[in-house]
C-alpha positions as CSV (number, residue, x, y, z in Angstrom):
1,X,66.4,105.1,174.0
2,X,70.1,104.4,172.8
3,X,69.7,100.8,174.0
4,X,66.5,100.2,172.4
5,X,68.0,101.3,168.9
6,X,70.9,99.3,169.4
7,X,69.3,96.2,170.3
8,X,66.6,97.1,167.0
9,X,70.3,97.1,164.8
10,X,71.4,93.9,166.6
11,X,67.8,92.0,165.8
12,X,67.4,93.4,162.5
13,X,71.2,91.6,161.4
14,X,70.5,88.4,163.6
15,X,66.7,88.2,161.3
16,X,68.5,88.7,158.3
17,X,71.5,86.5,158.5
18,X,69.0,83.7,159.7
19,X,67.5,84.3,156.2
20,X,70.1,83.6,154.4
21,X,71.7,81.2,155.9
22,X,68.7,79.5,155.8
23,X,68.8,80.0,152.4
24,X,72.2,78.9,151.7
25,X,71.8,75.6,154.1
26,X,68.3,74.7,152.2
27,X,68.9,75.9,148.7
28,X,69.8,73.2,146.0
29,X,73.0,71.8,145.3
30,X,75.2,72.6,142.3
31,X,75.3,70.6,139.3
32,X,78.4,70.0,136.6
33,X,76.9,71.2,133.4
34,X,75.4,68.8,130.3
35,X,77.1,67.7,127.8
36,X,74.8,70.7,125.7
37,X,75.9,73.0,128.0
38,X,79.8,72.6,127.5
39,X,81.5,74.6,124.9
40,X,78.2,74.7,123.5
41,X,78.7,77.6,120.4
42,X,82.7,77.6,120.9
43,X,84.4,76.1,118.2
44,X,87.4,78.3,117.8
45,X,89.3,80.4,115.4
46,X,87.9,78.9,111.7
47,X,90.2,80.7,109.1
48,X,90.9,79.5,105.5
49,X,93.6,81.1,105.0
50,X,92.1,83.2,101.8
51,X,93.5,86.5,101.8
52,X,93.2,89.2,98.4
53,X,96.4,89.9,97.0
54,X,98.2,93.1,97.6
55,X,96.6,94.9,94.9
56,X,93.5,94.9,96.1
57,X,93.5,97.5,98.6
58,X,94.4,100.1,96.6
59,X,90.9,101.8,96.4
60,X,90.2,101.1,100.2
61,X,93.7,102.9,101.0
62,X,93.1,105.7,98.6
63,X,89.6,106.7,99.8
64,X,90.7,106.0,103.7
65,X,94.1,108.2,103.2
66,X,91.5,111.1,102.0
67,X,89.2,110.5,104.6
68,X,92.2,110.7,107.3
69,X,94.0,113.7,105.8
70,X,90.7,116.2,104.8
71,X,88.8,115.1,108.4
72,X,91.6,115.1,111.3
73,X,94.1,117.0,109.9
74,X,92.6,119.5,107.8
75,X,95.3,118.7,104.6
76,X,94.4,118.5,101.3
77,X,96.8,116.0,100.8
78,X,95.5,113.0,98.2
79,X,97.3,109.3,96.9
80,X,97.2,109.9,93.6
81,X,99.7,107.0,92.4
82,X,101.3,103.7,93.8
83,X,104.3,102.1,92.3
84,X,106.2,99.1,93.5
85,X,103.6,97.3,95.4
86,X,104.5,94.1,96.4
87,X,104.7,91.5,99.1
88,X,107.0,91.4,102.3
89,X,105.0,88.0,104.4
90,X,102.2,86.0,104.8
91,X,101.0,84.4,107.8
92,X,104.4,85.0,109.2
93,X,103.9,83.7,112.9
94,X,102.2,80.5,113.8
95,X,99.6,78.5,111.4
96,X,96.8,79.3,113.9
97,X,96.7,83.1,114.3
98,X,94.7,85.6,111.9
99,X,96.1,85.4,107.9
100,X,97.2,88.1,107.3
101,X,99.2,89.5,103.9
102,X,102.1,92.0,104.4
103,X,102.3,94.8,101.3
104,X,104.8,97.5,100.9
105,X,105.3,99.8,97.7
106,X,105.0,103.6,97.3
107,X,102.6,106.7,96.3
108,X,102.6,109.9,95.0
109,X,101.2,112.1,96.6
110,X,99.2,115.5,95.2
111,X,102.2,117.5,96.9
112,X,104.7,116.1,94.5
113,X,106.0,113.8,97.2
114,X,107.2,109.9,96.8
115,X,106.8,108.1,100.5
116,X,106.6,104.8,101.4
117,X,103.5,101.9,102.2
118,X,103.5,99.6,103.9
119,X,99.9,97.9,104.9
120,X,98.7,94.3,105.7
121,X,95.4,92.7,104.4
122,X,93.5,90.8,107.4
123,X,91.5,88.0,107.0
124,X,88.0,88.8,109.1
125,X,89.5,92.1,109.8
126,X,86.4,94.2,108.3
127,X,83.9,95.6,110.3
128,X,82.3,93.7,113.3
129,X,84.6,90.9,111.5
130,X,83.3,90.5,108.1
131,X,85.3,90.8,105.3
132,X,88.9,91.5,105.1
133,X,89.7,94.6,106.7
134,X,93.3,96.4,105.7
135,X,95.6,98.3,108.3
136,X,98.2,101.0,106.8
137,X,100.6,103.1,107.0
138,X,102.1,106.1,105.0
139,X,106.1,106.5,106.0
140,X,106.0,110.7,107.3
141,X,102.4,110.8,107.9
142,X,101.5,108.8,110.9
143,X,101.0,112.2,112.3
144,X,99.3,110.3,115.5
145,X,102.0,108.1,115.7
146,X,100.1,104.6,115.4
147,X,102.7,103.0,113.8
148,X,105.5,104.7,114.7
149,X,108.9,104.7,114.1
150,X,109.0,105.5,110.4
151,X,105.9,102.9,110.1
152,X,107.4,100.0,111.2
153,X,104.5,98.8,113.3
154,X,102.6,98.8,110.3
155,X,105.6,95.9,109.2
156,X,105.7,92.2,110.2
């Protein structure tokens, strides 16, 4: 009985690798792809360069500092001034990567508190890509430590 099963195993693999290698030695030859088919849709990194000045974030920054503060870390802790904003660099590395602005200033926060800012403005950097999208960081509060030390991944 043994022998019988063994040689079922033995003619089951022999039937199956004659299928496909006769697959394999009848089966169509691969072509280069058509001059459609080639990069077709590709057409690299497009950026004009167009990037809001560093004012413009204020309201995003404010309402995202909120939502941070009241949601993940249970503070009541609110912007509730800025002062000094201005710009550190932009585009600092190559011509071809994303724009993006560097802004550093400071707020006053509800406790009283002066801290520093520092946040960059990216060009396509919104959701899913549209729209400039702004990264920041508040000197002392990176509580998860994104940026840290003292925010300076948040720097150029």
């Amino acid at each position: 009985m043994r022998d019988l099963a063994s040689t079922m195993k033995r003619a089951a693999f022999a039937a199956a690798f004659g299928v496909v290698s006769g697959l394999l030695a009848f089966g169509q030859p691969a072509y280069a792809a058509n001059p459609l088919e080639l990069n077709f849709g590709l057409f690299g990194p497009n950026y004009d360069g167009r990037v809001a000045p560093c004012e413009s974030a204020m309201g995003m920054i404010t309402d995202q500092f909120w939502e941070k503060e009241s949601t993940f870390w249970n503070s009541a802790l609110k912007i509730t001034g800025y002062s000094d904003i201005h710009e550190i660099a932009f585009r600092p590395w190559q011509s071809d990567n994303i724009p993006r602005r560097y802004c550093a200033g400071n707020v006053m926060l509800s406790d009283g508190k002066v801290r520093s800012l520092y946040y960059s403005i990216i060009e396509d950097g919104g959701f899913s890509g549209f729209g400039q999208g702004v990264e920041w960081c508040v000197s002392g509060l990176d509580r998860n430590w994104a940026y840290n030390p003292g925010c300076r991944a948040a720097r150029p």
